[in-house]
Structures are given as structure tokens and as C-alpha cells.
Short mmCIF file of C-alpha atoms in Angstrom, two decimals:
data_model
loop_
_atom_site.label_atom_id
_atom_site.label_comp_id
_atom_site.label_asym_id
_atom_site.label_seq_id
_atom_site.Cartn_x
_atom_site.Cartn_y
_atom_site.Cartn_z
CA UNK A 1 13.19 -0.66 30.92
CA UNK A 2 14.34 2.81 31.70
CA UNK A 3 11.24 4.85 30.91
CA UNK A 4 8.32 5.13 33.31
CA UNK A 5 4.79 6.38 33.06
CA UNK A 6 2.19 6.06 30.39
CA UNK A 7 2.48 4.01 27.25
CA UNK A 8 1.69 5.82 23.98
CA UNK A 9 -0.55 4.13 21.46
CA UNK A 10 0.29 5.62 18.07
CA UNK A 11 -2.58 5.50 15.63
CA UNK A 12 -4.58 7.60 13.23
CA UNK A 13 -7.61 5.51 14.19
CA UNK A 14 -9.44 6.34 17.39
CA UNK A 15 -11.52 3.12 17.22
CA UNK A 16 -8.37 1.08 17.60
CA UNK A 17 -7.23 3.14 20.54
CA UNK A 18 -10.54 2.65 22.32
CA UNK A 19 -10.43 -1.13 21.87
CA UNK A 20 -6.89 -1.28 23.22
CA UNK A 21 -7.55 1.15 26.08
CA UNK A 22 -10.38 -1.06 27.27
CA UNK A 23 -8.05 -4.07 27.37
CA UNK A 24 -5.26 -2.12 29.05
CA UNK A 25 -7.59 -0.87 31.78
CA UNK A 26 -8.39 -4.46 32.79
CA UNK A 27 -4.69 -4.94 33.47
CA UNK A 28 -4.14 -1.62 35.22
CA UNK A 29 -1.98 -0.19 32.42
CA UNK A 30 -2.24 3.52 31.64
CA UNK A 31 -2.23 4.38 27.98
CA UNK A 32 -2.50 7.60 26.04
CA UNK A 33 -3.56 8.30 22.45
CA UNK A 34 -0.79 9.68 20.25
CA UNK A 35 -2.67 10.81 17.17
CA UNK A 36 0.26 10.71 14.78
CA UNK A 37 -0.16 9.67 11.16
CA UNK A 38 2.54 7.08 11.23
CA UNK A 39 4.40 6.15 8.07
CA UNK A 40 3.28 2.84 6.59
CA UNK A 41 5.41 1.20 3.97
CA UNK A 42 4.15 -0.92 1.10
CA UNK A 43 5.05 -4.48 2.01
CA UNK A 44 3.48 -7.89 1.73
CA UNK A 45 3.65 -8.56 5.45
CA UNK A 46 2.09 -6.68 8.33
CA UNK A 47 5.17 -7.42 10.40
CA UNK A 48 7.36 -5.38 8.09
CA UNK A 49 4.82 -2.52 7.96
CA UNK A 50 4.51 -2.54 11.74
CA UNK A 51 8.21 -2.60 12.62
CA UNK A 52 9.14 0.17 10.20
CA UNK A 53 6.18 2.29 11.34
CA UNK A 54 7.01 1.78 15.00
CA UNK A 55 10.66 2.74 14.60
CA UNK A 56 9.81 5.86 12.60
CA UNK A 57 7.22 6.87 15.23
CA UNK A 58 9.79 6.35 17.99
CA UNK A 59 12.27 8.54 16.16
CA UNK A 60 9.66 11.33 16.34
CA UNK A 61 8.17 10.79 19.80
CA UNK A 62 11.19 9.44 21.69
CA UNK A 63 9.07 7.65 24.27
CA UNK A 64 7.87 4.05 24.76
CA UNK A 65 5.08 3.34 22.34
CA UNK A 66 3.17 0.72 20.45
CA UNK A 67 1.71 0.77 16.97
CA UNK A 68 -0.89 -1.68 15.80
CA UNK A 69 -1.43 -2.72 12.20
CA UNK A 70 -4.19 -5.00 11.07
CA UNK A 71 -5.52 -6.46 7.89
CA UNK A 72 -8.16 -8.73 6.48
CA UNK A 73 -6.69 -11.54 4.38
CA UNK A 74 -9.13 -13.29 2.04
CA UNK A 75 -7.84 -16.72 1.02
CA UNK A 76 -9.52 -16.86 -2.41
CA UNK A 77 -8.06 -13.42 -3.22
CA UNK A 78 -4.46 -14.40 -2.43
CA UNK A 79 -4.56 -12.52 0.83
CA UNK A 80 -6.05 -9.32 -0.57
CA UNK A 81 -6.60 -6.71 0.87
CA UNK A 82 -4.04 -7.67 3.55
CA UNK A 83 -1.70 -4.84 4.59
CA UNK A 84 -3.68 -2.43 2.36
CA UNK A 85 -7.02 -3.01 4.07
CA UNK A 86 -7.42 0.59 5.12
CA UNK A 87 -6.91 1.99 1.59
CA UNK A 88 -9.12 -0.71 0.08
CA UNK A 89 -11.84 0.06 2.60
CA UNK A 90 -11.72 3.74 1.64
CA UNK A 91 -11.90 3.08 -2.10
CA UNK A 92 -13.87 -0.06 -3.04
CA UNK A 93 -15.17 -0.68 0.50
CA UNK A 94 -17.20 -3.59 1.80
CA UNK A 95 -19.18 -3.83 -1.45
CA UNK A 96 -15.93 -4.22 -3.37
CA UNK A 97 -14.86 -7.21 -1.27
CA UNK A 98 -18.32 -8.76 -1.62
CA UNK A 99 -18.12 -8.28 -5.43
CA UNK A 100 -14.74 -10.00 -5.51
CA UNK A 101 -15.87 -13.08 -3.58
CA UNK A 102 -19.38 -13.26 -5.07
CA UNK A 103 -18.85 -16.45 -7.06
CA UNK A 104 -16.35 -18.07 -4.72
CA UNK A 105 -17.24 -21.17 -2.78
CA UNK A 106 -14.27 -20.63 -0.47
CA UNK A 107 -15.07 -17.53 1.57
CA UNK A 108 -12.51 -18.19 4.28
CA UNK A 109 -10.50 -15.26 5.55
CA UNK A 110 -8.56 -14.17 8.57
CA UNK A 111 -7.93 -10.96 10.42
CA UNK A 112 -4.37 -10.42 11.55
CA UNK A 113 -3.01 -7.85 13.95
CA UNK A 114 0.62 -7.02 14.63
CA UNK A 115 1.58 -4.86 17.58
CA UNK A 116 5.12 -3.53 17.79
CA UNK A 117 6.51 -2.10 20.98
CA UNK A 118 9.54 0.20 20.93
CA UNK A 119 11.54 1.85 23.65
CA UNK A 120 15.16 2.97 23.82
CA UNK A 121 16.37 -0.57 24.22
CA UNK A 122 14.22 -2.81 22.09
CA UNK A 123 11.74 -3.42 19.31
CA UNK A 124 9.40 -6.34 19.94
CA UNK A 125 6.41 -7.53 17.88
CA UNK A 126 3.35 -9.56 18.85
CA UNK A 127 0.85 -11.21 16.53
CA UNK A 128 -2.80 -12.11 16.78
CA UNK A 129 -4.91 -13.90 14.22
CA UNK A 130 -8.54 -14.92 14.02
CA UNK A 131 -9.88 -17.25 11.37
CA UNK A 132 -13.33 -16.89 9.94
CA UNK A 133 -15.24 -16.19 6.76
CA UNK A 134 -16.72 -13.41 4.69
CA UNK A 135 -20.45 -12.94 5.31
CA UNK A 136 -22.88 -12.91 2.38
CA UNK A 137 -23.89 -9.34 3.21
CA UNK A 138 -22.87 -6.70 5.78
CA UNK A 139 -24.42 -7.02 9.24
CA UNK A 140 -24.11 -4.90 12.39
CA UNK A 141 -23.14 -1.38 13.29
CA UNK A 142 -20.31 -1.88 15.77
CA UNK A 143 -16.57 -1.97 15.14
CA UNK A 144 -15.13 -0.40 12.02
CA UNK A 145 -13.64 -1.25 8.64
CA UNK A 146 -14.52 -4.71 7.39
CA UNK A 147 -16.07 -5.82 10.72
CA UNK A 148 -19.62 -6.01 9.22
CA UNK A 149 -18.58 -8.78 6.79
CA UNK A 150 -16.27 -10.84 9.02
CA UNK A 151 -17.69 -13.80 10.95
CA UNK A 152 -15.11 -15.35 13.26
CA UNK A 153 -15.06 -19.14 13.33
CA UNK A 154 -17.44 -20.57 15.95
CA UNK A 155 -19.63 -17.48 15.92
CA UNK A 156 -22.83 -16.67 14.07
CA UNK A 157 -22.33 -12.93 14.50
CA UNK A 158 -20.09 -10.61 12.51
CA UNK A 159 -17.59 -8.52 14.46
CA UNK A 160 -19.85 -5.51 13.88
CA UNK A 161 -22.76 -7.29 15.59
CA UNK A 162 -20.73 -7.70 18.81
CA UNK A 163 -20.20 -5.12 21.52
CA UNK A 164 -16.62 -4.05 22.25
CA UNK A 165 -16.21 -6.39 25.22
CA UNK A 166 -17.41 -9.42 23.28
CA UNK A 167 -15.25 -8.58 20.29
CA UNK A 168 -12.34 -8.13 22.69
CA UNK A 169 -12.74 -11.68 23.92
CA UNK A 170 -11.74 -13.11 20.56
CA UNK A 171 -10.41 -10.48 18.18
CA UNK A 172 -7.03 -10.58 16.46
CA UNK A 173 -6.20 -7.21 18.04
CA UNK A 174 -7.06 -8.49 21.52
CA UNK A 175 -4.89 -11.59 21.03
CA UNK A 176 -1.88 -9.52 19.94
CA UNK A 177 -2.42 -6.97 22.70
CA UNK A 178 -2.79 -9.65 25.34
CA UNK A 179 0.57 -11.14 24.27
CA UNK A 180 2.05 -7.67 24.48
CA UNK A 181 0.63 -7.10 27.97
CA UNK A 182 2.08 -10.39 29.20
CA UNK A 183 5.45 -9.01 28.12
CA UNK A 184 4.94 -5.44 29.26
CA UNK A 185 3.00 -5.60 32.52
CA UNK A 186 5.69 -7.36 34.64
CA UNK A 187 8.33 -4.90 33.41
CA UNK A 188 6.68 -1.61 34.28
CA UNK B 1 25.01 19.21 -11.79
CA UNK B 2 28.18 17.87 -10.32
CA UNK B 3 27.91 14.18 -11.18
CA UNK B 4 28.73 12.86 -14.63
CA UNK B 5 28.14 9.63 -16.45
CA UNK B 6 25.24 7.26 -16.51
CA UNK B 7 21.88 7.83 -14.95
CA UNK B 8 20.58 5.04 -12.72
CA UNK B 9 17.01 3.90 -13.12
CA UNK B 10 15.97 2.35 -9.83
CA UNK B 11 13.26 -0.25 -10.19
CA UNK B 12 12.31 -3.75 -9.22
CA UNK B 13 10.58 -4.03 -12.60
CA UNK B 14 12.67 -4.77 -15.67
CA UNK B 15 9.75 -4.01 -18.03
CA UNK B 16 9.75 -0.42 -16.85
CA UNK B 17 13.45 -0.11 -17.32
CA UNK B 18 13.23 -1.40 -20.90
CA UNK B 19 10.50 1.10 -21.80
CA UNK B 20 12.51 3.97 -20.36
CA UNK B 21 15.82 2.82 -21.87
CA UNK B 22 14.21 2.84 -25.32
CA UNK B 23 13.12 6.46 -24.84
CA UNK B 24 16.48 7.52 -23.41
CA UNK B 25 18.35 6.00 -26.34
CA UNK B 26 16.43 8.25 -28.75
CA UNK B 27 17.82 11.23 -26.87
CA UNK B 28 21.36 9.89 -26.52
CA UNK B 29 21.12 9.43 -22.75
CA UNK B 30 22.93 6.49 -21.16
CA UNK B 31 21.01 4.72 -18.45
CA UNK B 32 21.70 1.74 -16.26
CA UNK B 33 19.38 -0.58 -14.39
CA UNK B 34 19.72 -0.40 -10.61
CA UNK B 35 17.73 -3.40 -9.46
CA UNK B 36 17.06 -2.18 -5.96
CA UNK B 37 13.78 -2.93 -4.21
CA UNK B 38 13.04 0.61 -3.31
CA UNK B 39 10.92 1.42 -0.28
CA UNK B 40 7.38 2.46 -1.17
CA UNK B 41 5.26 4.12 1.46
CA UNK B 42 1.51 3.79 1.79
CA UNK B 43 0.09 7.09 0.60
CA UNK B 44 -2.85 8.30 -1.42
CA UNK B 45 -0.72 10.06 -3.99
CA UNK B 46 1.95 8.71 -6.30
CA UNK B 47 3.91 11.92 -5.85
CA UNK B 48 4.40 11.20 -2.16
CA UNK B 49 5.33 7.56 -2.84
CA UNK B 50 7.77 8.61 -5.54
CA UNK B 51 9.59 11.35 -3.66
CA UNK B 52 10.07 9.30 -0.52
CA UNK B 53 11.22 6.29 -2.55
CA UNK B 54 13.66 8.38 -4.57
CA UNK B 55 15.24 9.98 -1.53
CA UNK B 56 15.64 6.67 0.26
CA UNK B 57 17.20 5.14 -2.88
CA UNK B 58 19.60 8.07 -3.15
CA UNK B 59 20.63 7.63 0.47
CA UNK B 60 21.71 4.09 -0.46
CA UNK B 61 23.19 4.59 -3.93
CA UNK B 62 24.61 8.10 -3.60
CA UNK B 63 24.47 8.76 -7.32
CA UNK B 64 22.04 10.56 -9.68
CA UNK B 65 18.98 8.43 -10.18
CA UNK B 66 15.35 8.34 -11.09
CA UNK B 67 12.52 6.23 -9.78
CA UNK B 68 9.26 5.79 -11.58
CA UNK B 69 5.96 4.97 -9.91
CA UNK B 70 2.78 4.35 -11.79
CA UNK B 71 -0.78 3.43 -11.06
CA UNK B 72 -4.12 2.76 -12.67
CA UNK B 73 -6.88 4.95 -11.23
CA UNK B 74 -10.42 3.78 -11.92
CA UNK B 75 -12.92 6.62 -11.52
CA UNK B 76 -15.89 4.48 -10.45
CA UNK B 77 -13.70 2.84 -7.78
CA UNK B 78 -12.60 6.12 -6.18
CA UNK B 79 -9.21 5.85 -7.78
CA UNK B 80 -8.57 2.23 -6.78
CA UNK B 81 -6.07 0.57 -7.25
CA UNK B 82 -4.01 3.78 -7.59
CA UNK B 83 -0.67 3.74 -5.77
CA UNK B 84 -1.27 0.09 -4.84
CA UNK B 85 -1.63 -1.17 -8.41
CA UNK B 86 1.30 -3.53 -8.17
CA UNK B 87 0.02 -5.30 -5.05
CA UNK B 88 -3.52 -5.40 -6.43
CA UNK B 89 -2.23 -6.90 -9.69
CA UNK B 90 -0.43 -9.64 -7.74
CA UNK B 91 -3.46 -10.54 -5.62
CA UNK B 92 -6.80 -10.02 -7.37
CA UNK B 93 -5.27 -9.28 -10.79
CA UNK B 94 -6.98 -8.20 -13.97
CA UNK B 95 -9.99 -10.40 -13.25
CA UNK B 96 -10.44 -8.63 -9.92
CA UNK B 97 -10.62 -5.22 -11.57
CA UNK B 98 -13.05 -6.54 -14.19
CA UNK B 99 -15.25 -7.99 -11.40
CA UNK B 100 -15.27 -4.63 -9.62
CA UNK B 101 -16.38 -2.63 -12.68
CA UNK B 102 -18.69 -5.31 -14.13
CA UNK B 103 -21.95 -3.45 -13.50
CA UNK B 104 -20.58 0.05 -13.93
CA UNK B 105 -21.59 2.24 -16.84
CA UNK B 106 -18.66 4.56 -16.17
CA UNK B 107 -15.53 2.60 -17.04
CA UNK B 108 -13.26 5.62 -17.32
CA UNK B 109 -9.81 5.35 -15.81
CA UNK B 110 -6.39 6.87 -16.14
CA UNK B 111 -2.84 5.71 -15.85
CA UNK B 112 -0.51 8.06 -14.02
CA UNK B 113 3.26 7.99 -13.83
CA UNK B 114 5.49 10.03 -11.57
CA UNK B 115 9.23 10.15 -12.14
CA UNK B 116 11.43 11.64 -9.45
CA UNK B 117 15.01 12.62 -10.15
CA UNK B 118 17.50 13.04 -7.30
CA UNK B 119 21.10 14.11 -7.20
CA UNK B 120 23.17 15.76 -4.48
CA UNK B 121 21.56 19.11 -5.14
CA UNK B 122 17.92 18.55 -5.95
CA UNK B 123 14.79 16.43 -5.97
CA UNK B 124 12.51 17.06 -8.94
CA UNK B 125 9.33 15.24 -9.99
CA UNK B 126 7.62 14.92 -13.37
CA UNK B 127 4.12 13.65 -14.07
CA UNK B 128 2.46 11.93 -16.99
CA UNK B 129 -1.16 10.93 -17.31
CA UNK B 130 -3.18 9.19 -19.97
CA UNK B 131 -6.96 9.03 -19.91
CA UNK B 132 -8.85 6.03 -21.16
CA UNK B 133 -11.20 3.27 -20.13
CA UNK B 134 -11.29 -0.27 -18.83
CA UNK B 135 -11.82 -2.84 -21.59
CA UNK B 136 -14.61 -5.41 -21.29
CA UNK B 137 -12.05 -8.22 -21.32
CA UNK B 138 -8.24 -8.52 -21.44
CA UNK B 139 -6.63 -8.20 -24.88
CA UNK B 140 -3.01 -8.38 -26.04
CA UNK B 141 0.22 -9.85 -24.80
CA UNK B 142 2.54 -6.85 -24.68
CA UNK B 143 3.31 -4.53 -21.78
CA UNK B 144 2.73 -5.65 -18.23
CA UNK B 145 0.37 -5.22 -15.29
CA UNK B 146 -3.02 -3.85 -16.22
CA UNK B 147 -2.03 -3.02 -19.82
CA UNK B 148 -4.35 -5.71 -21.30
CA UNK B 149 -7.47 -3.96 -19.92
CA UNK B 150 -6.54 -0.32 -20.53
CA UNK B 151 -7.63 1.40 -23.74
CA UNK B 152 -6.19 4.92 -24.05
CA UNK B 153 -8.63 7.56 -25.33
CA UNK B 154 -8.59 7.80 -29.13
CA UNK B 155 -7.32 4.24 -29.56
CA UNK B 156 -9.13 1.00 -30.22
CA UNK B 157 -6.24 -1.08 -28.92
CA UNK B 158 -5.30 -1.83 -25.34
CA UNK B 159 -1.77 -0.97 -24.22
CA UNK B 160 -0.96 -4.69 -24.36
CA UNK B 161 -1.94 -4.84 -28.04
CA UNK B 162 0.65 -2.19 -28.95
CA UNK B 163 4.36 -2.72 -29.50
CA UNK B 164 6.76 -0.84 -27.21
CA UNK B 165 7.39 1.99 -29.66
CA UNK B 166 3.69 2.62 -30.23
CA UNK B 167 2.93 2.50 -26.51
CA UNK B 168 5.83 4.88 -25.98
CA UNK B 169 4.21 7.45 -28.25
CA UNK B 170 1.34 7.97 -25.85
CA UNK B 171 1.90 6.28 -22.51
CA UNK B 172 1.81 8.03 -19.13
CA UNK B 173 5.36 6.79 -18.49
CA UNK B 174 6.60 8.22 -21.79
CA UNK B 175 4.99 11.59 -21.04
CA UNK B 176 6.61 11.82 -17.62
CA UNK B 177 9.96 10.61 -18.93
CA UNK B 178 9.88 13.05 -21.82
CA UNK B 179 9.32 15.93 -19.36
CA UNK B 180 12.22 14.61 -17.32
CA UNK B 181 14.48 14.43 -20.39
CA UNK B 182 13.66 18.03 -21.33
CA UNK B 183 14.96 18.94 -17.90
CA UNK B 184 17.90 16.54 -17.75
CA UNK B 185 19.37 16.44 -21.27
CA UNK B 186 20.56 20.08 -21.44
CA UNK B 187 22.23 19.77 -18.03
CA UNK B 188 24.43 16.76 -18.63
#
């Protein structure tokens, strides 16, 4: 890897940056927040959204960076809201998702995160996934987005009821970022 | 305009092409179906989606073309599903929209269409909009997408209960395409 120094985390979402910065610190990696509204394409897979977004961001910033894309995939809704979770959160919100699963017996869902790293030489993606279910009502004030209605498997708490460090022990984003760090840390 | 001959209609949706071809025929314009899965970005406005998609399609095809993007915007849902109507249709479908507006007194909604024309010299967009409301249940077998639950203002029928020619008298797509033809026809 030819470039040295800090790694840019490209995001329009400061919450995401803070979660990732916390994880990076534990591994002695310096990161900086590049508050760029990256281009997201309409696609059925986060991987496609992430890779296109990362390459377009690199074409602007011209330095090593990662982008992270995440979505909540509800099984009974054919994966909705998936790659469009952010837009769906802003429009119909948590109440909308609860309305849509109200009469469903299957409330299983997963959160997925895809992190794509780009530098001059390569584009590499890492995935993290956490299975769980949609809560009956929103609980907790931590996290962001759909965290108040997502209960990861094995837990009684929603993501929003956990503090950052606890959420970071098991979140989709932490899993993807940890895979990325295993790749990145030895190469710095 | 330097290019001659047929106009390409870029779409992954043959229904759209057929509606537009019918309108073009009335004006003596020859069109051809370019079945290209155009890139759609995630954006809050159809205009942005349309212009980016049209320019990317032109960079591939290198001939005069139009793209058409449409969405259903439900007022009580903050404009959802809007630019993401196609994905929302494929996942939660018509029943999903009906679930989301079930307890709403305000069922008003509009369909919007944006057509963007590109050739070597220019990029021009045209808009069409039709106001209406969400039906209590799906009716009709014509059209596609959310047509069975959309009742345009002044009508008792849903779009799906109309034949193509009737729908073409008042649809958002017909309005946008008619504006485009007023621009395009004299220049051929």
C-alpha cells in the first residue's frame, strides 16, 4: 500500500463515524471523518451500493478511504427496507415498519453492513451480519435509525438499549469493520 | 440537433415503453426500446435520479435518448415511496402501502413522472404530475405497479381500471411526454 497516514471514513452520518472510530482506536488505527455525501445507487444489494459509492468517493478524495453501508432486512417483507433503510427511516420511520409487520408471526430480520476499502491499488469489501427480530414497540435511546426496534438474537435488549461499547461487541457494523481491520492493520 | 432517426427510450420496463410508444405514434415520432438497466441513484427527487440516469445511459449508447422515472408520493407518508416506488412495489407491494395508510384520514397522493432527454448538445427534463388518492383496496388489471390503488382526481376509476388510451389522456407520464414532444417534434 503506497499511501500512509490517516484513513478517511466517508459518511454523511456522524453516528456511524463515532461507532467506527471507537473500534479503530482499540486497534491503534487513526481515522478521520470525511463528511461527503457519497453517491448511493439504487440496487438490490448493499455490496453493489457500497462498491460504487466507494469508487466515486475515491475519485473525488484521491486518498485511502472506507465507506460503510448498512440496512435492515425484514424477512416477512422480502428484505424491505434493505438498501433503502435510510430513506425509509426518514419517511415512514419506525412506526411504518411496525405497521407493516403488525400481523406477522415471523418477525425475523437482520442488519447487514458492508464496508468497502479503496486505495490506488485495490477495492475490497467486507461484510457483517447480525440476525435478530423486530421488537413489538420501540425501546431505548441509544444508536440511531431502526436500532430501537431491533433485538439481536440472544439478547433481550434492542440495539438502542445498549451503550456503544456493548453494541460494538455484536453489531453488524462491528463485524464488518473488524474484518476490515484484520486486513488493514498489518498493511499500514 | 445533429442526430437523425429514431429516438431511443431507455427503460428496464416494457410497460412504460408501450405507453410512451402509443403517445409518440400519435405525433408521428419513431421510437425504439433500448432495454438497458439504467443506473438509478438514491436521491430524494426524481429529477436528480432522472438526470443522472439519462447522462449515464447516453455515455453508453451515444445516441439521442430519453429516460423516464416515475414515483408515487403519498402525502401522509412524507412522500414515501417516491423515487423508490419500484423497489417498494417489489418488496412490500400494494398491500404494504395499504397497511401504511390504513388508519389515515388523508389518503391524498400524487404520481410524478420526469422525462430527461439527452443528445450530444443538451440535457433537458420535463415533468408531469397527477393528483389523486389511494383507493381502499386494489381494483383493475391494467397498467402496472401501484396503478390498482391510485384514483386520479375527478375519476372514479383507478389507473388499472382504465385502458391505455384513457390512462394516457391524464397520466403523469403522458403529461411529461407531451411536454417533451412539444420540445422534440419541431426539432427533428
